XYZ file of C-alpha atoms in Angstrom:
512
model
C 0.000 0.000 0.000
C 1.198 3.520 -0.727
C 2.145 5.497 2.336
C 0.714 8.988 2.790
C 3.083 11.985 3.174
C 3.509 12.992 6.834
C 2.608 16.655 6.269
C -0.627 15.668 4.582
C -1.251 13.098 7.317
C -1.108 15.762 10.015
C -3.268 18.146 7.992
C -5.943 15.525 7.515
C -5.840 14.462 11.136
C -6.288 18.027 12.346
C -9.226 18.394 9.983
C -10.739 15.131 11.213
C -10.340 16.049 14.860
C -12.073 19.409 14.320
C -14.977 17.986 12.326
C -18.328 18.657 13.942
C -20.815 17.516 11.333
C -23.070 14.549 11.990
C -21.966 11.342 10.251
C -22.357 11.528 6.520
C -24.226 14.777 6.102
C -21.884 15.899 3.349
C -20.979 14.131 0.136
C -17.559 14.423 -1.452
C -17.071 15.510 -5.021
C -16.425 11.907 -6.019
C -19.840 10.727 -4.791
C -23.287 10.401 -6.241
C -25.456 10.194 -3.118
C -27.593 12.822 -1.454
C -27.843 13.372 2.302
C -30.626 10.764 2.305
C -28.013 8.081 1.698
C -26.405 8.555 5.072
C -29.329 9.276 7.350
C -29.958 5.777 8.753
C -29.732 5.262 12.508
C -27.097 2.564 12.833
C -26.640 2.688 16.606
C -28.605 -0.485 17.418
C -26.670 -2.569 14.912
C -23.376 -1.063 16.032
C -24.174 -1.955 19.633
C -24.882 -5.538 18.610
C -21.682 -5.897 16.556
C -18.795 -6.019 19.005
C -15.324 -7.446 19.396
C -16.346 -10.503 21.490
C -18.836 -11.555 18.822
C -16.275 -11.161 16.055
C -13.669 -12.984 18.123
C -15.952 -16.015 18.453
C -15.720 -16.479 14.688
C -11.971 -15.888 14.766
C -11.631 -18.592 17.424
C -13.539 -20.932 15.133
C -11.216 -20.094 12.228
C -8.210 -20.675 14.476
C -9.588 -24.046 15.534
C -10.158 -24.982 11.902
C -6.598 -24.036 10.962
C -5.097 -25.839 13.945
C -6.960 -29.016 12.963
C -5.825 -28.761 9.327
C -2.075 -28.255 9.231
C -2.076 -24.648 10.432
C -3.634 -23.160 7.296
C -6.921 -22.155 5.693
C -5.474 -21.637 2.214
C -7.651 -22.056 -0.876
C -8.302 -25.658 -1.924
C -7.169 -27.084 1.412
C -9.295 -28.901 4.014
C -8.892 -25.837 6.245
C -10.518 -23.626 3.637
C -13.311 -26.110 2.991
C -14.048 -26.204 6.728
C -14.090 -22.384 6.818
C -16.625 -22.391 3.972
C -18.786 -24.916 5.839
C -18.678 -22.815 9.027
C -19.727 -19.606 7.275
C -22.364 -21.370 5.185
C -23.943 -23.009 8.251
C -24.093 -19.761 10.235
C -25.667 -17.775 7.416
C -28.154 -20.484 6.445
C -29.317 -20.786 10.047
C -29.798 -17.007 10.148
C -32.190 -17.160 7.197
C -30.061 -15.883 4.317
C -30.229 -17.230 0.774
C -26.854 -18.954 0.634
C -25.098 -20.351 -2.409
C -21.614 -21.587 -3.186
C -19.947 -20.472 -6.393
C -17.414 -23.108 -7.441
C -14.512 -22.212 -9.713
C -11.306 -23.794 -10.933
C -7.930 -22.166 -11.385
C -4.404 -23.179 -12.377
C -1.640 -23.245 -9.796
C 2.049 -23.864 -10.104
C 3.544 -26.201 -7.524
C 7.066 -25.013 -6.818
C 9.690 -27.760 -7.011
C 12.602 -25.327 -7.287
C 15.923 -25.616 -5.456
C 18.595 -23.114 -4.408
C 21.969 -24.474 -3.299
C 25.229 -22.732 -2.440
C 28.068 -24.977 -3.624
C 31.099 -22.841 -2.652
C 32.870 -21.729 -0.567
C 30.638 -23.840 1.717
C 27.944 -26.214 0.559
C 24.544 -25.153 1.837
C 21.007 -25.843 0.601
C 18.320 -23.210 1.209
C 14.864 -24.160 2.471
C 12.029 -23.613 -0.008
C 9.090 -21.662 1.344
C 10.982 -20.072 4.217
C 14.339 -18.986 2.767
C 13.463 -18.762 -0.915
C 10.697 -19.191 -3.466
C 10.728 -19.131 -7.241
C 9.307 -15.981 -8.779
C 5.943 -16.829 -10.317
C 6.031 -17.016 -14.110
C 9.819 -17.217 -14.093
C 10.989 -19.500 -16.899
C 12.071 -22.938 -15.788
C 15.785 -23.625 -16.006
C 18.976 -24.184 -14.091
C 22.237 -22.278 -13.770
C 25.376 -22.798 -11.699
C 27.741 -19.839 -11.524
C 29.404 -17.248 -9.346
C 27.047 -14.681 -7.837
C 27.687 -10.988 -8.543
C 25.928 -8.256 -6.559
C 24.285 -5.398 -8.453
C 24.217 -1.942 -6.808
C 23.478 -3.381 -3.359
C 22.734 -1.218 -0.304
C 24.172 -3.113 2.676
C 23.321 -2.514 5.403
C 19.927 -1.450 4.040
C 18.682 2.137 4.357
C 16.130 2.875 7.113
C 13.311 3.040 4.554
C 12.791 1.137 1.278
C 14.832 3.077 -1.285
C 17.035 0.529 -3.080
C 17.130 0.925 -6.856
C 19.303 -2.160 -7.285
C 18.930 -3.455 -10.841
C 16.444 -0.783 -11.868
C 18.767 0.790 -14.463
C 20.864 -0.807 -17.158
C 23.791 1.254 -15.835
C 23.644 -0.743 -12.593
C 25.126 -3.657 -14.532
C 28.288 -1.850 -15.663
C 31.089 -4.329 -15.063
C 28.757 -7.296 -14.727
C 30.400 -10.474 -16.023
C 28.141 -12.327 -18.488
C 27.249 -15.827 -17.357
C 27.215 -14.990 -13.674
C 24.111 -15.045 -11.482
C 22.889 -11.528 -10.707
C 22.194 -10.780 -7.045
C 19.660 -7.922 -6.822
C 18.024 -6.236 -3.851
C 14.274 -5.687 -3.682
C 13.385 -1.990 -3.933
C 11.783 0.753 -5.929
C 11.085 -0.870 -9.300
C 9.333 -4.059 -10.363
C 10.926 -7.476 -10.334
C 10.266 -7.640 -14.060
C 12.451 -4.589 -14.740
C 15.242 -5.961 -12.584
C 15.210 -9.364 -14.280
C 15.025 -7.938 -17.808
C 18.006 -5.664 -17.088
C 19.976 -8.618 -15.716
C 19.012 -10.701 -18.719
C 20.226 -7.966 -21.086
C 23.531 -7.861 -19.205
C 24.074 -11.577 -19.815
C 23.110 -13.020 -16.432
C 22.429 -16.752 -16.394
C 19.939 -16.437 -13.520
C 18.684 -13.884 -10.995
C 18.407 -13.930 -7.226
C 16.330 -11.082 -5.769
C 16.525 -10.809 -1.993
C 14.229 -8.887 0.340
C 15.511 -5.397 1.079
C 16.146 -5.750 4.790
C 14.023 -3.189 6.637
C 11.479 -4.304 9.273
C 8.637 -5.931 7.368
C 10.903 -6.577 4.366
C 13.139 -9.363 5.631
C 11.303 -12.671 5.240
C 9.572 -14.687 2.568
C 6.186 -13.171 3.347
C 4.880 -12.592 -0.183
C 4.580 -14.580 -3.378
C 6.502 -12.552 -5.973
C 5.326 -12.379 -9.565
C 6.411 -10.763 -12.804
C 4.450 -9.289 -15.686
C 5.730 -9.663 -19.257
C 6.363 -13.386 -19.021
C 7.192 -13.908 -22.692
C 10.183 -11.552 -22.532
C 11.901 -13.485 -19.737
C 14.322 -16.270 -20.593
C 16.345 -16.866 -17.400
C 15.290 -18.442 -14.093
C 14.697 -16.162 -11.106
C 14.119 -16.714 -7.392
C 13.262 -14.508 -4.418
C 14.985 -15.003 -1.051
C 14.834 -13.670 2.461
C 17.231 -10.869 3.372
C 19.226 -13.210 5.600
C 19.685 -15.790 2.850
C 20.290 -13.502 -0.121
C 22.514 -10.887 1.492
C 25.218 -13.497 2.150
C 25.524 -14.779 -1.422
C 27.646 -12.114 -3.120
C 30.774 -13.879 -4.404
C 29.532 -17.382 -3.646
C 28.920 -20.101 -6.217
C 25.286 -21.096 -6.393
C 22.964 -23.388 -8.327
C 19.577 -21.872 -9.136
C 17.014 -24.369 -10.384
C 13.455 -23.255 -11.183
C 11.062 -26.144 -11.686
C 7.264 -25.925 -11.399
C 4.332 -28.214 -12.052
C 0.960 -26.867 -13.170
C -2.140 -28.233 -11.467
C -5.831 -27.359 -11.653
C -7.533 -26.756 -8.336
C -11.075 -25.995 -7.214
C -12.325 -23.490 -4.657
C -15.520 -21.682 -3.731
C -17.028 -18.308 -2.926
C -19.784 -18.175 -0.308
C -22.581 -15.803 -1.359
C -25.384 -14.960 1.070
C -28.047 -12.353 0.382
C -31.003 -10.893 2.217
C -34.464 -12.054 1.266
C -35.772 -8.495 1.087
C -34.618 -5.284 -0.509
C -34.421 -3.825 -3.990
C -32.612 -6.210 -6.287
C -31.550 -3.355 -8.559
C -29.570 -1.613 -5.773
C -27.537 -4.470 -4.344
C -24.892 -3.724 -1.716
C -22.102 -6.302 -2.038
C -20.175 -6.637 1.235
C -17.020 -8.653 0.715
C -14.029 -10.141 2.516
C -11.687 -12.917 1.476
C -11.977 -16.123 3.473
C -8.710 -17.825 2.502
C -5.306 -17.572 4.180
C -1.848 -17.980 2.725
C -0.379 -21.491 2.689
C 2.024 -20.704 5.505
C -0.386 -19.637 8.233
C -3.924 -19.602 9.632
C -4.654 -16.056 8.408
C -6.580 -14.894 11.453
C -5.996 -11.200 10.789
C -5.494 -11.685 7.033
C -8.300 -12.123 6.499
C -10.141 -13.955 9.191
C -10.751 -10.535 10.727
C -12.608 -9.120 7.733
C -14.571 -12.336 7.203
C -15.513 -12.569 10.878
C -16.576 -8.914 10.940
C -18.948 -9.140 7.996
C -20.257 -12.501 9.206
C -21.120 -10.952 12.574
C -22.758 -7.965 10.855
C -24.889 -10.340 8.771
C -25.897 -12.415 11.792
C -26.786 -9.379 13.901
C -28.818 -7.836 11.075
C -30.838 -11.059 10.950
C -31.099 -11.279 14.735
C -32.419 -7.713 14.918
C -34.937 -8.368 12.153
C -33.556 -5.575 9.972
C -35.371 -5.355 6.639
C -33.067 -3.549 4.208
C -34.497 -1.289 1.503
C -31.684 -2.478 -0.782
C -30.665 -6.099 -1.012
C -27.425 -6.854 0.836
C -25.175 -9.581 -0.535
C -22.440 -10.848 1.797
C -19.574 -12.429 -0.147
C -16.730 -14.508 1.251
C -14.146 -14.749 -1.510
C -11.906 -17.724 -2.220
C -8.343 -17.741 -3.560
C -7.735 -14.022 -2.994
C -4.200 -14.781 -1.880
C -3.511 -16.307 -5.291
C -4.466 -13.118 -7.139
C -8.094 -12.099 -6.414
C -9.310 -15.208 -8.223
C -12.620 -15.682 -6.426
C -13.808 -12.099 -6.743
C -12.623 -11.885 -10.346
C -14.542 -15.052 -11.250
C -17.631 -13.704 -9.525
C -17.641 -10.367 -11.352
C -16.825 -12.100 -14.665
C -19.839 -14.395 -14.194
C -22.276 -11.474 -14.016
C -24.267 -10.208 -16.970
C -24.174 -6.521 -17.821
C -27.599 -6.123 -16.195
C -26.425 -7.871 -13.014
C -23.388 -5.599 -12.817
C -25.586 -2.534 -13.166
C -27.781 -3.843 -10.357
C -24.834 -3.725 -7.939
C -24.903 -0.336 -6.264
C -21.493 -0.605 -4.623
C -18.903 -2.922 -3.117
C -17.694 -2.616 0.480
C -14.394 -4.422 1.039
C -12.960 -5.375 4.427
C -9.487 -6.898 4.263
C -7.535 -6.939 7.573
C -9.418 -5.001 10.249
C -7.613 -6.245 13.363
C -3.914 -5.509 12.840
C -1.997 -5.509 16.151
C -0.203 -2.184 15.490
C -3.197 -0.766 13.669
C -4.207 2.460 12.009
C -7.659 3.393 10.739
C -7.357 3.469 6.970
C -10.250 4.250 4.622
C -9.980 3.584 0.897
C -9.439 6.845 -0.988
C -12.571 6.771 -3.123
C -12.365 10.341 -4.408
C -8.651 10.050 -5.216
C -7.800 13.345 -3.539
C -5.078 11.966 -1.292
C -3.251 9.174 -3.111
C -1.544 9.064 -6.512
C -3.405 5.947 -7.645
C -6.522 8.055 -8.189
C -10.261 7.774 -7.620
C -12.566 4.818 -7.842
C -15.645 4.838 -10.085
C -18.289 7.513 -9.533
C -19.793 7.030 -6.077
C -16.608 5.735 -4.444
C -15.943 9.155 -2.906
C -19.279 9.003 -1.117
C -18.383 5.645 0.440
C -15.163 7.221 1.688
C -17.106 10.195 3.052
C -19.579 7.987 4.942
C -16.714 6.196 6.687
C -14.507 9.209 7.421
C -17.500 11.218 8.661
C -18.463 8.356 10.949
C -14.974 8.186 12.461
C -14.883 11.962 12.909
C -18.230 11.922 14.712
C -16.825 9.290 17.088
C -13.760 11.430 17.765
C -11.547 8.939 15.928
C -8.990 9.974 13.310
C -8.673 8.129 10.022
C -6.439 8.322 6.970
C -6.878 7.481 3.289
C -5.281 4.427 1.751
C -4.898 3.879 -1.967
C -6.755 1.622 -4.339
C -3.476 -0.169 -5.045
C -5.036 -3.247 -6.638
C -4.122 -5.695 -3.885
C -7.582 -6.662 -2.607
C -10.985 -7.788 -3.831
C -12.362 -4.350 -4.666
C -10.201 -4.567 -7.813
C -12.610 -6.496 -10.076
C -15.511 -4.254 -9.023
C -13.586 -1.083 -9.798
C -12.609 -2.532 -13.176
C -16.315 -3.056 -13.919
C -17.175 0.555 -13.028
C -18.814 -0.334 -9.702
C -18.187 2.093 -6.800
C -16.046 0.620 -4.043
C -14.674 1.449 -0.624
C -13.922 -0.025 2.749
C -11.520 -0.314 5.646
C -7.987 -1.537 6.299
C -5.782 -1.537 9.407
C -2.404 -2.086 7.743
C -0.260 -4.999 6.616
C 3.526 -5.158 6.189
C 3.969 -1.370 5.911
C 5.733 0.467 8.711
C 3.846 2.779 11.068
C 5.292 6.306 11.015
C 5.982 8.441 14.075
C 3.136 10.782 13.063
C 0.728 7.859 12.806
C 1.829 6.489 16.177
C 1.113 9.865 17.800
C -2.458 9.733 16.532
C -3.361 6.037 16.537
C -1.080 4.796 19.305
C 1.026 1.709 18.837
C 4.701 1.611 17.943
C 6.434 3.701 15.293
C 8.995 1.950 13.113
C 7.184 -1.391 13.376
C 4.893 -3.034 10.829
C 1.154 -2.613 11.301
C 1.044 -6.409 11.280
C 4.459 -8.022 11.920
C 2.865 -11.446 11.355
C 1.487 -10.558 7.912
C 1.508 -13.741 5.776
C 3.323 -15.619 8.543
C 2.548 -18.646 10.708
C 2.222 -16.299 13.689
C -0.946 -14.708 12.229
C -2.951 -16.474 14.933
C -5.721 -15.458 17.300
C -3.074 -13.776 19.463
C -2.159 -11.505 16.527
C -5.483 -9.623 16.505
C -6.106 -6.311 18.285
C -9.516 -6.360 20.001
C -9.813 -2.567 20.040
C -9.225 -2.446 16.297
C -11.899 -5.106 15.791
C -14.354 -3.108 17.887
C -13.720 0.234 16.153
C -13.560 -1.116 12.632
C -16.454 -3.529 13.189
C -18.666 -0.630 14.242
C -17.573 1.455 11.249
C -18.223 -1.453 8.893
C -21.681 -2.017 10.402
C -22.449 1.681 10.009
C -21.495 1.636 6.325
C -23.361 -1.593 5.560
C -26.607 -0.397 7.129
C -26.274 3.128 5.735
C -26.165 1.847 2.177
C -28.672 -0.929 2.848
C -31.258 1.675 3.879
C -30.507 4.566 1.541
C -33.268 5.770 -0.764
C -30.796 7.379 -3.166
C -29.465 5.836 -6.368
C -25.926 4.697 -5.764
C -24.892 3.076 -9.022
C -21.579 4.125 -10.492
C -21.490 5.535 -13.982
C -17.858 5.331 -15.009
C -14.533 3.614 -14.622
C -11.914 4.574 -12.082
C -10.141 7.782 -13.019
C -6.829 6.858 -11.449
C -3.812 4.916 -12.682
C -3.684 2.157 -10.069
C -4.226 -0.594 -12.605
C -1.246 0.539 -14.621
C 1.132 1.213 -11.747
C 0.097 -1.241 -9.079
C 2.868 -2.893 -7.097
C 0.819 -5.993 -6.327
C -1.303 -8.535 -8.159
C -3.698 -9.436 -5.383
C -1.404 -9.636 -2.402
C 1.457 -10.864 -4.567
C 4.479 -8.601 -4.729
C 5.776 -7.430 -8.085
C 8.386 -5.122 -6.616
């Protein structure tokens, strides 16, 4: 996610703290709703949706993961059990529940990385290295030559290692290029190394807090232009390889797997103004995913259950969606949007996305729907109003919030691409909390919002109950606000920003 400049952060926080308007009485320039859209009394639902209720679902997800190899990843027994849990709860509450089954290709990584000199040492796949997705298969044994490395690393991510052809001046053709993760895409780095005559590429994580381990699945873009194998390593593994002799072997096997989305919708409400409330249900392979994204799934599940328990009859149909295979590149949400007819897409008023709402070192981030604060730009028409509803709510509660970009790394992406307004909440992932943010939100500056992001330690103990309570209430407020609005909320155009062209992630997969 893009970080927001500190000066602008402080300006926005001062503005938020001085706000005195009632929640949602003003629409931003990026919106299409009138004041009617935000006039619902959400206090009863917010009182019913609380951290203990959300944590009950998180405990269930933790139990499922613990009983299934420590993971709830797509196409695993842990994911199937998560689907069954959500489906049972929603069916019992009276929702119309369906499962959307889809297939997708995956590449099983059989790659190896071995140092042969000066000391023989194999590296452990999945913890010390991983092949870069869509890297060509192949093997190379050669001396390793570092390219414009910054060791020790700078305090913040700034390395341009391998980003320019000039970085390879003096590179000996045939050697394996050792490149540091940094400010340009993996694709650029590998293509520059390839042009310089490298036989293979090793990209290692840059080294700052939150950028040390194998916590992301790296991918590249223009696959057809790549001809040499490439792997991604932890900082500890890669930073020691300059001058060593290494064998890089990229070997993958393609398989077809099956997963499911859980779709549950209210039995009442206008079917031409559907509010899609989404969160991804899957974890990464290497952990139980209790914050990412058990927290978002548990929050919207609790909102759905409490709406049913309170007998709320929405004016607009609400569709709760629990997406599969998000961690593999937004596959579930993409398949869902692709399955809709043009009429069905037009009938969706907006998408609310909740991905990580319980980060231990959290901040209150709201997606920048009007594009006024982040370089990625605005979402489709109406997205600014979603942002305004959420930021106005926080301001009325005396809670500061900040914008976060539509960077393309979560399930709002397919909706934005279809011209559907989107918005939602986020409490931070592997990014580092700034001193200015720590002054406002509390927590610890210089530490990741979630140090266990994509790790085995993303357990029940990794979730901040106060974050769950604050963000759960805000999510409930937004869901009910748009469920009860009498205003038209359909978007009328595509996103105006450039996030799709410049995004640094495909789903949660790193490309730089």
